[in-house]
């Protein structure tokens, strides 16, 4: 048993019932017309009201000392209510500064939070085992804030970090002294992987303006891409019970997240449309790791993304991918089976190796 798992058995992350998203207004008239719905996750009404049942508990940043990671929340932008949860290992490896992972959670752009317990637990493991500092961004959600708002929030987070570094921020930002900003990665799963990719595209035109931050790579975990055509995996992949992503829910997420009037061949959804002309913009990123799940309906989109990107930029070494057998979408945060836990350990080890180069 790993040292982390021994610690994990000793100290569990507990749910704080006082730390919740705003409660749903139960006085909503029953005659309201529902325009879009993903059962148990989101309802969008004709009058603009949005409901998000609290299907996943929220937790505070507090962690048991035994886990060896310090966590805290910080405000990025008070006006738009962007904030981030920080994870910092307490022990530095041989006194060296650590890579920075700026992480975007999944949820189809419409649900999810950096305070969801499933992300909190996963990112504690990732920070501890991969020995890195993680900023988990709580970006604005659609449909109230359609794309590109989530991308804007990612860029704003990078700008916020850069400003704090340049200003040599006070003791409130003590963690800055533990970070190697020349080793910064954009990371995300599902919709968060899509955000990491599109934020990278935006930042590539600003590489000279990012110093002292250097974007060393992106890590896309089951990135949420799609298109008007249906792939083999979308049509025929046998879904596990209570799958985190179905074809119907994916279509609904895109209807709620894309700009009004756009279809799924919009480049924010389908990066390989028009022969991947948008992908040329990230040719200067040193490396891209794509993590794909065998039983995910997004499998073929992810594989084609890798192939198209390597073809467009003419660099077979730019993109690498790893296939996780026997697991479906979001297994690392939503599936507690033995095989999912084993694959999660493998996933973290791949990320660790990628950021340690």
Short mmCIF file of C-alpha atoms in Angstrom, two decimals:
data_model
loop_
_atom_site.label_atom_id
_atom_site.label_comp_id
_atom_site.label_asym_id
_atom_site.label_seq_id
_atom_site.Cartn_x
_atom_site.Cartn_y
_atom_site.Cartn_z
CA UNK A 1 0.00 0.00 0.00
CA UNK A 2 1.39 3.44 -0.94
CA UNK A 3 2.26 5.96 1.76
CA UNK A 4 -0.46 8.22 0.41
CA UNK A 5 -3.14 5.55 0.74
CA UNK A 6 -2.02 4.84 4.31
CA UNK A 7 -2.42 8.53 5.08
CA UNK A 8 -5.75 8.58 3.27
CA UNK A 9 -7.12 5.82 5.49
CA UNK A 10 -5.99 7.72 8.57
CA UNK A 11 -7.45 11.05 7.55
CA UNK A 12 -10.56 11.43 5.47
CA UNK A 13 -11.71 14.64 3.86
CA UNK A 14 -15.02 15.43 5.47
CA UNK A 15 -18.10 17.06 4.05
CA UNK A 16 -19.05 20.39 5.61
CA UNK A 17 -22.85 20.80 5.37
CA UNK A 18 -22.49 24.53 6.02
CA UNK A 19 -20.42 25.03 2.86
CA UNK A 20 -22.96 24.76 0.07
CA UNK A 21 -23.97 26.44 -3.12
CA UNK A 22 -26.99 28.72 -2.76
CA UNK A 23 -30.09 26.66 -2.02
CA UNK A 24 -32.61 26.20 -4.78
CA UNK A 25 -35.65 28.43 -4.43
CA UNK A 26 -38.45 25.98 -3.61
CA UNK A 27 -41.11 28.61 -4.24
CA UNK A 28 -40.67 28.38 -8.02
CA UNK A 29 -44.10 28.16 -9.70
CA UNK A 30 -44.80 24.64 -10.90
CA UNK A 31 -46.08 25.85 -14.26
CA UNK A 32 -42.70 27.15 -15.43
CA UNK A 33 -41.72 25.74 -18.80
CA UNK A 34 -38.47 23.74 -18.92
CA UNK A 35 -36.45 24.40 -22.08
CA UNK A 36 -33.45 22.15 -21.41
CA UNK A 37 -32.75 19.55 -18.78
CA UNK A 38 -30.12 17.00 -17.81
CA UNK A 39 -31.79 14.91 -15.13
CA UNK A 40 -30.35 15.46 -11.68
CA UNK A 41 -27.86 18.07 -12.88
CA UNK A 42 -29.48 21.11 -14.44
CA UNK A 43 -32.84 22.55 -15.49
CA UNK A 44 -33.12 25.64 -17.66
CA UNK A 45 -36.52 27.34 -17.73
CA UNK A 46 -38.04 29.48 -20.46
CA UNK A 47 -37.99 32.55 -18.21
CA UNK A 48 -34.21 32.23 -17.80
CA UNK A 49 -34.20 30.64 -14.36
CA UNK A 50 -31.59 27.89 -13.89
CA UNK A 51 -31.65 25.12 -11.29
CA UNK A 52 -28.62 23.03 -10.35
CA UNK A 53 -29.49 20.36 -7.76
CA UNK A 54 -26.60 19.74 -5.39
CA UNK A 55 -25.81 16.25 -6.64
CA UNK A 56 -22.20 16.40 -5.38
CA UNK A 57 -21.34 17.74 -1.90
CA UNK A 58 -19.19 20.85 -1.60
CA UNK A 59 -16.32 20.95 0.90
CA UNK A 60 -14.16 23.67 2.36
CA UNK A 61 -10.45 23.83 1.64
CA UNK A 62 -9.58 22.44 5.08
CA UNK A 63 -7.42 19.30 4.99
CA UNK A 64 -6.10 16.93 7.68
CA UNK A 65 -2.41 17.51 8.42
CA UNK A 66 -1.62 13.85 7.68
CA UNK A 67 -2.27 14.31 3.95
CA UNK A 68 0.80 16.51 3.59
CA UNK A 69 -0.95 19.16 1.48
CA UNK A 70 -2.04 22.68 2.37
CA UNK A 71 -5.18 24.03 0.72
CA UNK A 72 -6.79 27.47 0.68
CA UNK A 73 -9.19 29.53 -1.43
CA UNK A 74 -8.38 32.83 -3.11
CA UNK A 75 -10.37 35.40 -5.04
CA UNK A 76 -9.26 36.05 -8.61
CA UNK A 77 -11.92 38.58 -9.59
CA UNK A 78 -14.57 39.85 -7.16
CA UNK A 79 -16.64 41.44 -9.90
CA UNK A 80 -17.19 38.19 -11.80
CA UNK A 81 -16.82 35.94 -8.73
CA UNK A 82 -13.91 33.93 -10.14
CA UNK A 83 -11.96 32.16 -7.44
CA UNK A 84 -9.49 29.30 -7.16
CA UNK A 85 -8.60 26.59 -4.69
CA UNK A 86 -4.90 26.13 -4.07
CA UNK A 87 -3.08 22.88 -3.24
CA UNK A 88 0.53 23.06 -2.03
CA UNK A 89 2.59 20.05 -0.88
CA UNK A 90 4.15 20.74 2.51
CA UNK A 91 7.45 19.06 1.69
CA UNK A 92 9.44 20.19 -1.33
CA UNK A 93 11.36 17.54 -3.27
CA UNK A 94 15.04 18.18 -2.47
CA UNK A 95 14.22 21.81 -1.78
CA UNK A 96 13.36 22.50 -5.43
CA UNK A 97 10.51 24.73 -6.54
CA UNK A 98 7.48 22.94 -7.92
CA UNK A 99 5.62 22.98 -11.25
CA UNK A 100 2.33 24.88 -11.34
CA UNK A 101 -0.81 23.20 -12.68
CA UNK A 102 -3.73 25.52 -13.40
CA UNK A 103 -6.69 23.16 -13.35
CA UNK A 104 -10.19 23.49 -14.83
CA UNK A 105 -12.93 21.16 -13.58
CA UNK A 106 -15.41 19.34 -15.79
CA UNK A 107 -19.18 19.56 -15.98
CA UNK A 108 -20.09 20.36 -19.57
CA UNK A 109 -19.39 24.07 -18.90
CA UNK A 110 -22.75 24.12 -17.07
CA UNK A 111 -22.24 22.40 -13.72
CA UNK A 112 -19.38 21.63 -11.35
CA UNK A 113 -17.26 23.51 -8.86
CA UNK A 114 -13.72 23.66 -7.54
CA UNK A 115 -15.32 22.90 -4.16
CA UNK A 116 -16.93 19.61 -5.26
CA UNK A 117 -15.60 16.87 -2.99
CA UNK A 118 -14.69 14.62 -5.94
CA UNK A 119 -12.32 17.25 -7.36
CA UNK A 120 -11.00 18.18 -3.93
CA UNK A 121 -10.00 14.59 -3.20
CA UNK A 122 -8.53 13.98 -6.66
CA UNK A 123 -6.44 17.16 -6.68
CA UNK A 124 -5.09 16.49 -3.18
CA UNK A 125 -3.81 13.15 -4.49
CA UNK A 126 -2.41 14.74 -7.63
CA UNK A 127 -0.57 17.50 -5.74
CA UNK A 128 0.85 15.04 -3.22
CA UNK A 129 1.95 12.26 -5.57
CA UNK A 130 3.03 14.38 -8.55
CA UNK A 131 4.67 16.92 -6.22
CA UNK A 132 3.18 20.03 -7.80
CA UNK A 133 1.24 23.15 -6.86
CA UNK A 134 -2.31 23.21 -8.23
CA UNK A 135 -4.71 26.11 -8.73
CA UNK A 136 -8.21 24.77 -9.34
CA UNK A 137 -10.22 27.53 -11.04
CA UNK A 138 -13.89 28.12 -10.28
CA UNK A 139 -14.91 29.70 -13.58
CA UNK A 140 -18.31 31.05 -14.62
CA UNK A 141 -20.89 28.55 -15.84
CA UNK A 142 -23.23 28.43 -18.83
CA UNK A 143 -25.96 29.10 -19.81
CA UNK A 144 -25.84 32.27 -17.73
CA UNK A 145 -22.29 32.78 -19.01
CA UNK A 146 -21.92 31.12 -22.40
CA UNK A 147 -18.56 30.53 -24.04
CA UNK A 148 -16.12 32.22 -24.29
CA UNK A 149 -16.64 33.38 -20.68
CA UNK A 150 -14.93 30.29 -19.23
CA UNK A 151 -11.97 30.90 -21.56
CA UNK A 152 -11.87 34.54 -20.46
CA UNK A 153 -11.74 33.40 -16.85
CA UNK A 154 -8.81 31.10 -17.59
CA UNK A 155 -6.84 33.89 -19.24
CA UNK A 156 -7.72 36.23 -16.36
CA UNK A 157 -6.40 33.67 -13.86
CA UNK A 158 -3.04 33.52 -15.66
CA UNK A 159 -2.89 37.33 -15.68
CA UNK A 160 -3.70 37.40 -11.95
CA UNK A 161 -0.88 34.97 -11.13
CA UNK A 162 1.56 36.92 -13.29
CA UNK A 163 0.64 40.18 -11.56
CA UNK A 164 1.22 38.67 -8.10
CA UNK A 165 4.62 37.35 -9.16
CA UNK A 166 5.71 40.66 -10.67
CA UNK A 167 4.57 42.57 -7.59
CA UNK A 168 6.33 40.12 -5.25
CA UNK A 169 3.07 39.77 -3.36
CA UNK A 170 3.03 39.83 0.44
CA UNK A 171 2.77 36.99 2.92
CA UNK A 172 -0.80 36.27 1.85
CA UNK A 173 0.75 34.72 -1.26
CA UNK A 174 3.55 32.78 0.44
CA UNK A 175 3.03 29.88 -1.94
CA UNK A 176 4.45 31.89 -4.85
CA UNK A 177 7.94 31.25 -3.47
CA UNK A 178 7.41 27.51 -3.89
CA UNK A 179 6.51 27.66 -7.59
CA UNK A 180 8.72 27.28 -10.64
CA UNK A 181 6.81 29.52 -13.04
CA UNK A 182 8.95 28.38 -15.97
CA UNK A 183 7.13 25.06 -15.58
CA UNK A 184 3.45 26.04 -15.80
CA UNK A 185 0.82 23.69 -17.23
CA UNK A 186 -2.82 24.15 -18.18
CA UNK A 187 -4.80 21.09 -17.12
CA UNK A 188 -8.44 20.06 -17.13
CA UNK A 189 -10.84 17.18 -17.51
CA UNK A 190 -13.86 16.99 -19.82
CA UNK A 191 -15.12 20.57 -20.32
CA UNK A 192 -12.09 21.63 -18.29
CA UNK A 193 -9.83 19.96 -20.87
CA UNK A 194 -11.60 21.94 -23.57
CA UNK A 195 -11.02 25.11 -21.54
CA UNK A 196 -7.33 24.33 -21.01
CA UNK A 197 -6.93 23.82 -24.77
CA UNK A 198 -8.72 27.01 -25.78
CA UNK A 199 -6.99 29.11 -23.12
CA UNK A 200 -3.68 27.81 -24.47
CA UNK A 201 -4.66 28.96 -27.97
CA UNK A 202 -5.36 32.44 -26.60
CA UNK A 203 -2.12 32.57 -24.66
CA UNK A 204 0.07 31.41 -27.53
CA UNK A 205 -0.19 34.84 -29.12
CA UNK A 206 0.95 36.39 -25.85
CA UNK A 207 3.96 34.24 -24.96
CA UNK A 208 6.23 37.27 -24.86
CA UNK A 209 3.86 39.04 -22.47
CA UNK A 210 3.56 36.18 -19.97
CA UNK A 211 7.02 36.39 -18.42
CA UNK A 212 7.99 35.30 -15.83
CA UNK A 213 5.39 32.60 -16.54
CA UNK A 214 6.26 30.03 -19.20
CA UNK A 215 3.60 27.68 -20.51
CA UNK A 216 5.36 24.34 -20.70
CA UNK A 217 2.43 22.22 -21.79
CA UNK A 218 -1.21 21.25 -21.58
CA UNK A 219 -2.73 18.12 -20.08
CA UNK A 220 -6.17 17.31 -21.46
CA UNK A 221 -8.06 14.60 -19.60
CA UNK A 222 -10.96 13.25 -21.69
CA UNK A 223 -11.33 16.69 -23.32
CA UNK A 224 -14.91 17.60 -24.23
CA UNK A 225 -14.91 17.97 -28.02
CA UNK A 226 -17.63 17.14 -30.52
CA UNK A 227 -19.15 17.91 -33.89
CA UNK A 228 -22.24 17.63 -36.01
CA UNK A 229 -21.23 14.21 -37.34
CA UNK A 230 -21.38 11.20 -35.05
CA UNK A 231 -18.30 9.10 -34.39
CA UNK A 232 -18.25 5.34 -33.92
CA UNK A 233 -17.61 5.68 -30.18
CA UNK A 234 -20.54 8.07 -29.82
CA UNK A 235 -22.90 5.68 -31.55
CA UNK A 236 -21.73 2.29 -30.35
CA UNK A 237 -19.73 2.50 -27.13
CA UNK A 238 -21.50 0.46 -24.47
CA UNK A 239 -22.06 2.81 -21.56
CA UNK A 240 -21.47 1.85 -17.97
CA UNK A 241 -24.44 2.23 -15.59
CA UNK A 242 -24.91 5.86 -14.51
CA UNK A 243 -22.36 7.08 -17.04
CA UNK A 244 -21.06 10.60 -16.40
CA UNK A 245 -21.60 11.57 -20.04
CA UNK A 246 -24.13 10.31 -22.58
CA UNK A 247 -24.73 11.46 -26.13
CA UNK A 248 -27.97 13.16 -25.08
CA UNK A 249 -26.36 15.03 -22.17
CA UNK A 250 -23.39 16.05 -24.33
CA UNK A 251 -25.73 17.57 -26.92
CA UNK A 252 -27.60 19.45 -24.20
CA UNK A 253 -24.40 20.81 -22.69
CA UNK A 254 -23.34 22.13 -26.09
CA UNK A 255 -26.73 23.77 -26.69
CA UNK A 256 -26.38 25.57 -23.38
CA UNK A 257 -22.70 26.49 -23.66
CA UNK A 258 -22.06 27.54 -27.27
CA UNK A 259 -22.96 31.04 -28.47
CA UNK A 260 -26.59 31.36 -29.50
CA UNK A 261 -27.06 30.10 -33.05
CA UNK A 262 -23.79 28.14 -33.18
CA UNK A 263 -23.76 24.41 -33.94
CA UNK A 264 -21.35 21.69 -32.84
CA UNK A 265 -18.94 22.38 -35.70
CA UNK A 266 -18.01 25.67 -34.06
CA UNK A 267 -14.22 25.56 -33.48
CA UNK A 268 -14.69 25.76 -29.70
CA UNK A 269 -16.52 22.44 -29.90
CA UNK A 270 -14.90 20.88 -32.96
CA UNK A 271 -11.20 21.82 -33.07
CA UNK A 272 -10.55 19.58 -36.09
CA UNK A 273 -13.15 21.34 -38.28
CA UNK A 274 -11.77 23.05 -41.38
CA UNK A 275 -8.80 20.67 -41.31
CA UNK A 276 -7.83 21.89 -37.85
CA UNK A 277 -6.72 25.33 -38.99
CA UNK A 278 -7.17 26.65 -35.44
CA UNK A 279 -4.71 24.09 -34.11
CA UNK A 280 -1.78 25.77 -35.82
CA UNK A 281 -1.93 28.42 -33.11
CA UNK A 282 -0.58 26.08 -30.44
CA UNK A 283 2.43 24.77 -32.35
CA UNK A 284 4.80 26.58 -29.97
CA UNK A 285 3.64 24.74 -26.87
CA UNK A 286 6.44 22.32 -25.86
CA UNK A 287 4.14 19.37 -25.27
CA UNK A 288 0.54 18.17 -25.01
CA UNK A 289 -0.64 15.10 -23.10
CA UNK A 290 -4.12 13.76 -23.89
CA UNK A 291 -5.62 11.19 -21.53
CA UNK A 292 -8.37 9.09 -23.15
CA UNK A 293 -10.81 6.58 -21.66
CA UNK A 294 -11.58 3.43 -23.63
CA UNK A 295 -15.30 3.39 -22.71
CA UNK A 296 -15.85 7.12 -23.18
CA UNK A 297 -18.15 8.30 -25.97
CA UNK A 298 -15.53 11.03 -26.59
CA UNK A 299 -12.80 8.47 -27.33
CA UNK A 300 -12.82 8.90 -31.13
CA UNK A 301 -12.98 12.70 -30.96
CA UNK A 302 -9.96 12.63 -28.65
CA UNK A 303 -8.01 10.27 -30.90
CA UNK A 304 -8.78 12.32 -34.02
CA UNK A 305 -7.79 15.51 -32.20
CA UNK A 306 -4.34 14.03 -31.49
CA UNK A 307 -3.88 12.79 -35.06
CA UNK A 308 -5.03 16.06 -36.62
CA UNK A 309 -2.89 18.20 -34.36
CA UNK A 310 0.24 16.20 -35.11
CA UNK A 311 -0.54 16.37 -38.82
CA UNK A 312 -1.26 20.12 -38.84
CA UNK A 313 1.82 21.17 -36.90
CA UNK A 314 4.05 18.55 -38.51
CA UNK A 315 5.50 17.43 -35.21
CA UNK A 316 4.77 13.84 -34.16
CA UNK A 317 6.37 14.48 -30.77
CA UNK A 318 4.18 17.44 -29.84
CA UNK A 319 1.17 15.38 -28.82
CA UNK A 320 1.17 12.13 -26.93
CA UNK A 321 -1.80 10.25 -25.64
CA UNK A 322 -2.47 7.41 -23.26
CA UNK A 323 -5.51 5.14 -23.36
CA UNK A 324 -7.01 3.95 -20.06
CA UNK A 325 -8.63 0.56 -20.57
CA UNK A 326 -11.90 -0.55 -19.05
CA UNK A 327 -13.04 2.84 -17.71
CA UNK A 328 -15.40 5.56 -18.88
CA UNK A 329 -15.71 9.30 -18.77
CA UNK A 330 -14.53 11.08 -15.59
CA UNK A 331 -13.53 7.79 -13.91
CA UNK A 332 -10.87 9.60 -11.87
CA UNK A 333 -13.41 11.75 -10.02
CA UNK A 334 -16.73 9.90 -10.18
CA UNK A 335 -15.99 6.18 -10.04
CA UNK A 336 -14.86 4.41 -6.87
CA UNK A 337 -14.52 0.90 -8.34
CA UNK A 338 -11.24 -0.95 -7.97
CA UNK A 339 -10.39 -0.66 -11.67
CA UNK A 340 -11.16 3.07 -11.63
CA UNK A 341 -8.88 3.57 -8.64
CA UNK A 342 -6.10 1.62 -10.34
CA UNK A 343 -6.49 3.67 -13.51
CA UNK A 344 -6.51 6.88 -11.45
CA UNK A 345 -3.16 5.90 -9.97
CA UNK A 346 -1.88 5.28 -13.52
CA UNK A 347 -3.26 8.64 -14.65
CA UNK A 348 -1.48 10.50 -11.86
CA UNK A 349 1.79 8.70 -12.63
CA UNK A 350 1.52 9.72 -16.31
CA UNK A 351 0.92 13.33 -15.32
CA UNK A 352 3.81 13.21 -12.89
CA UNK A 353 6.17 11.93 -15.57
CA UNK A 354 4.96 14.53 -18.08
CA UNK A 355 5.48 17.54 -15.79
CA UNK A 356 8.82 16.25 -14.51
CA UNK A 357 10.61 16.28 -17.86
#
